[in-house]
């Protein structure tokens, strides 16, 4: 089922000023809409700067943009970085899914999230699943349960 939603055109204006040391956003409108409320919520979200990753007794701040995928394995959540580094993350996968949604992370199975910015390509030729090639050549698969969600996310 395809649901179509009309989106009102929005004028965007950016002004650069040395008198404004930090960004300021002003929305000028005749009335509040659901889309504007969603935009305000998105803008008010705290941007995740880093996620603490653990390797033994060492703690390393992990930048979301550097994480290829997050996967649950043997009762732990692992952050996998390009180049093969793996760190234990002390958060549940569903919590990370909520926190990182604005950073373009998406769930592809019950036990894995991927960073869409680190995806090299998708192979839709497989029956019922999607093969995902990450930027460092690692391959993972979208489970059948999440195929429609990924297709919606990608607009296909």
mmCIF file of C-alpha atoms in Angstrom:
data_model
loop_
_atom_site.group_PDB
_atom_site.id
_atom_site.type_symbol
_atom_site.label_atom_id
_atom_site.label_comp_id
_atom_site.label_asym_id
_atom_site.label_seq_id
_atom_site.Cartn_x
_atom_site.Cartn_y
_atom_site.Cartn_z
ATOM 1 C CA UNK A 1 0.000 0.000 0.000
ATOM 2 C CA UNK A 2 1.442 3.372 -1.001
ATOM 3 C CA UNK A 3 0.548 6.332 1.154
ATOM 4 C CA UNK A 4 1.030 9.736 -0.376
ATOM 5 C CA UNK A 5 1.443 12.828 1.771
ATOM 6 C CA UNK A 6 1.408 16.354 0.453
ATOM 7 C CA UNK A 7 4.372 18.367 1.660
ATOM 8 C CA UNK A 8 4.127 22.127 1.643
ATOM 9 C CA UNK A 9 7.020 23.932 -0.007
ATOM 10 C CA UNK A 10 9.245 25.572 2.566
ATOM 11 C CA UNK A 11 11.490 28.518 1.916
ATOM 12 C CA UNK A 12 14.941 28.136 3.476
ATOM 13 C CA UNK A 13 17.211 31.091 4.034
ATOM 14 C CA UNK A 14 20.709 31.054 5.547
ATOM 15 C CA UNK A 15 22.448 34.247 6.585
ATOM 16 C CA UNK A 16 26.106 34.287 7.579
ATOM 17 C CA UNK A 17 27.016 36.863 10.209
ATOM 18 C CA UNK A 18 30.148 37.327 12.287
ATOM 19 C CA UNK A 19 27.938 38.918 15.007
ATOM 20 C CA UNK A 20 26.255 35.541 15.581
ATOM 21 C CA UNK A 21 28.821 33.231 17.236
ATOM 22 C CA UNK A 22 26.504 30.192 17.368
ATOM 23 C CA UNK A 23 23.762 29.111 14.948
ATOM 24 C CA UNK A 24 20.264 30.479 15.552
ATOM 25 C CA UNK A 25 17.177 29.115 13.842
ATOM 26 C CA UNK A 26 14.017 31.204 13.445
ATOM 27 C CA UNK A 27 10.860 29.768 11.903
ATOM 28 C CA UNK A 28 8.403 32.302 10.494
ATOM 29 C CA UNK A 29 4.976 30.879 9.670
ATOM 30 C CA UNK A 30 1.285 31.753 9.653
ATOM 31 C CA UNK A 31 0.305 28.561 11.512
ATOM 32 C CA UNK A 32 1.860 25.508 13.133
ATOM 33 C CA UNK A 33 1.732 22.203 11.220
ATOM 34 C CA UNK A 34 2.659 18.618 12.070
ATOM 35 C CA UNK A 35 5.667 18.912 9.769
ATOM 36 C CA UNK A 36 6.921 21.994 11.614
ATOM 37 C CA UNK A 37 6.409 20.304 14.978
ATOM 38 C CA UNK A 38 8.455 17.333 13.734
ATOM 39 C CA UNK A 39 11.151 19.694 12.465
ATOM 40 C CA UNK A 40 11.318 21.493 15.827
ATOM 41 C CA UNK A 41 11.625 18.144 17.660
ATOM 42 C CA UNK A 42 14.417 17.116 15.319
ATOM 43 C CA UNK A 43 16.274 20.392 15.815
ATOM 44 C CA UNK A 44 15.921 20.174 19.593
ATOM 45 C CA UNK A 45 17.353 16.662 19.821
ATOM 46 C CA UNK A 46 20.734 16.478 21.427
ATOM 47 C CA UNK A 47 23.177 15.492 18.735
ATOM 48 C CA UNK A 48 25.184 12.475 19.795
ATOM 49 C CA UNK A 49 28.781 13.535 19.822
ATOM 50 C CA UNK A 50 30.340 10.206 20.734
ATOM 51 C CA UNK A 51 29.513 6.819 22.165
ATOM 52 C CA UNK A 52 31.824 5.274 24.755
ATOM 53 C CA UNK A 53 33.412 2.097 23.391
ATOM 54 C CA UNK A 54 35.194 -0.363 25.650
ATOM 55 C CA UNK A 55 38.185 -2.576 24.850
ATOM 56 C CA UNK A 56 39.185 -4.285 28.063
ATOM 57 C CA UNK A 57 39.917 -1.514 30.578
ATOM 58 C CA UNK A 58 40.264 1.170 27.880
ATOM 59 C CA UNK A 59 37.394 3.505 27.003
ATOM 60 C CA UNK A 60 37.433 5.183 23.608
ATOM 61 C CA UNK A 61 34.961 7.850 22.416
ATOM 62 C CA UNK A 62 33.473 6.546 19.155
ATOM 63 C CA UNK A 63 32.175 9.042 16.614
ATOM 64 C CA UNK A 64 28.924 7.789 15.036
ATOM 65 C CA UNK A 65 30.196 8.655 11.525
ATOM 66 C CA UNK A 66 33.096 6.178 12.023
ATOM 67 C CA UNK A 67 30.881 3.252 13.026
ATOM 68 C CA UNK A 68 30.011 0.817 10.219
ATOM 69 C CA UNK A 69 27.529 -1.220 12.208
ATOM 70 C CA UNK A 70 26.315 -2.074 15.683
ATOM 71 C CA UNK A 71 25.488 -5.701 16.366
ATOM 72 C CA UNK A 72 24.345 -7.779 19.293
ATOM 73 C CA UNK A 73 26.477 -10.862 19.811
ATOM 74 C CA UNK A 74 26.836 -13.181 22.804
ATOM 75 C CA UNK A 75 24.917 -10.852 25.102
ATOM 76 C CA UNK A 76 26.982 -7.771 24.181
ATOM 77 C CA UNK A 77 26.536 -4.925 21.730
ATOM 78 C CA UNK A 78 29.560 -4.393 19.504
ATOM 79 C CA UNK A 79 30.436 -1.292 17.496
ATOM 80 C CA UNK A 80 32.355 -2.315 14.369
ATOM 81 C CA UNK A 81 34.562 0.354 12.820
ATOM 82 C CA UNK A 82 36.131 0.571 9.376
ATOM 83 C CA UNK A 83 39.492 -1.152 9.542
ATOM 84 C CA UNK A 84 38.171 -3.920 11.770
ATOM 85 C CA UNK A 85 38.183 -2.309 15.205
ATOM 86 C CA UNK A 86 35.512 -3.669 17.536
ATOM 87 C CA UNK A 87 34.363 -2.070 20.771
ATOM 88 C CA UNK A 88 31.820 -3.145 23.360
ATOM 89 C CA UNK A 89 29.067 -0.568 23.825
ATOM 90 C CA UNK A 90 27.206 -0.516 27.127
ATOM 91 C CA UNK A 91 23.777 0.270 25.701
ATOM 92 C CA UNK A 92 21.035 -1.886 24.290
ATOM 93 C CA UNK A 93 20.518 -2.025 20.545
ATOM 94 C CA UNK A 94 17.027 -0.485 20.715
ATOM 95 C CA UNK A 95 18.428 2.452 22.735
ATOM 96 C CA UNK A 96 21.148 3.015 20.144
ATOM 97 C CA UNK A 97 18.564 2.761 17.365
ATOM 98 C CA UNK A 98 16.577 5.623 18.936
ATOM 99 C CA UNK A 99 19.662 7.723 19.719
ATOM 100 C CA UNK A 100 21.247 7.305 16.297
ATOM 101 C CA UNK A 101 18.192 7.571 14.031
ATOM 102 C CA UNK A 102 19.079 11.187 13.217
ATOM 103 C CA UNK A 103 22.645 10.059 12.358
ATOM 104 C CA UNK A 104 21.304 7.795 9.547
ATOM 105 C CA UNK A 105 21.534 4.471 11.383
ATOM 106 C CA UNK A 106 18.862 1.931 10.487
ATOM 107 C CA UNK A 107 17.980 -1.516 11.804
ATOM 108 C CA UNK A 108 18.454 -4.358 9.323
ATOM 109 C CA UNK A 109 17.750 -7.302 11.640
ATOM 110 C CA UNK A 110 16.847 -8.036 15.246
ATOM 111 C CA UNK A 111 20.537 -7.969 16.086
ATOM 112 C CA UNK A 112 22.061 -5.304 13.812
ATOM 113 C CA UNK A 113 22.032 -1.607 12.910
ATOM 114 C CA UNK A 114 24.010 -0.172 10.002
ATOM 115 C CA UNK A 115 25.264 3.320 9.295
ATOM 116 C CA UNK A 116 23.763 4.299 5.921
ATOM 117 C CA UNK A 117 26.635 6.750 5.418
ATOM 118 C CA UNK A 118 29.021 3.782 5.433
ATOM 119 C CA UNK A 119 27.128 1.701 2.857
ATOM 120 C CA UNK A 120 28.877 1.116 -0.455
ATOM 121 C CA UNK A 121 25.914 -0.645 -2.071
ATOM 122 C CA UNK A 122 22.817 -2.823 -1.821
ATOM 123 C CA UNK A 123 22.267 -6.022 -3.821
ATOM 124 C CA UNK A 124 18.564 -6.727 -4.313
ATOM 125 C CA UNK A 125 19.107 -9.849 -6.459
ATOM 126 C CA UNK A 126 18.824 -12.298 -3.583
ATOM 127 C CA UNK A 127 15.409 -13.878 -3.033
ATOM 128 C CA UNK A 128 13.791 -12.240 -0.024
ATOM 129 C CA UNK A 129 16.861 -10.574 1.455
ATOM 130 C CA UNK A 130 19.121 -7.650 0.614
ATOM 131 C CA UNK A 131 22.909 -7.930 0.643
ATOM 132 C CA UNK A 132 24.639 -4.841 2.060
ATOM 133 C CA UNK A 133 28.260 -4.033 1.228
ATOM 134 C CA UNK A 134 29.841 -1.605 3.688
ATOM 135 C CA UNK A 135 32.527 0.942 2.845
ATOM 136 C CA UNK A 136 35.380 -1.329 3.977
ATOM 137 C CA UNK A 137 34.098 -4.323 1.989
ATOM 138 C CA UNK A 138 32.342 -6.111 4.866
ATOM 139 C CA UNK A 139 29.090 -7.769 3.825
ATOM 140 C CA UNK A 140 25.939 -8.167 5.892
ATOM 141 C CA UNK A 141 22.324 -8.972 5.094
ATOM 142 C CA UNK A 142 18.945 -7.363 5.719
ATOM 143 C CA UNK A 143 16.656 -9.954 7.254
ATOM 144 C CA UNK A 144 13.345 -10.624 5.495
ATOM 145 C CA UNK A 145 11.468 -8.963 8.341
ATOM 146 C CA UNK A 146 13.252 -5.631 7.690
ATOM 147 C CA UNK A 147 13.372 -5.642 3.859
ATOM 148 C CA UNK A 148 10.271 -3.434 3.441
ATOM 149 C CA UNK A 149 11.545 -0.967 6.059
ATOM 150 C CA UNK A 150 14.883 -0.641 4.245
ATOM 151 C CA UNK A 151 13.160 -0.211 0.887
ATOM 152 C CA UNK A 152 10.996 2.558 2.377
ATOM 153 C CA UNK A 153 14.057 4.223 3.890
ATOM 154 C CA UNK A 154 15.848 4.103 0.530
ATOM 155 C CA UNK A 155 12.771 5.152 -1.426
ATOM 156 C CA UNK A 156 12.642 2.022 -3.587
#
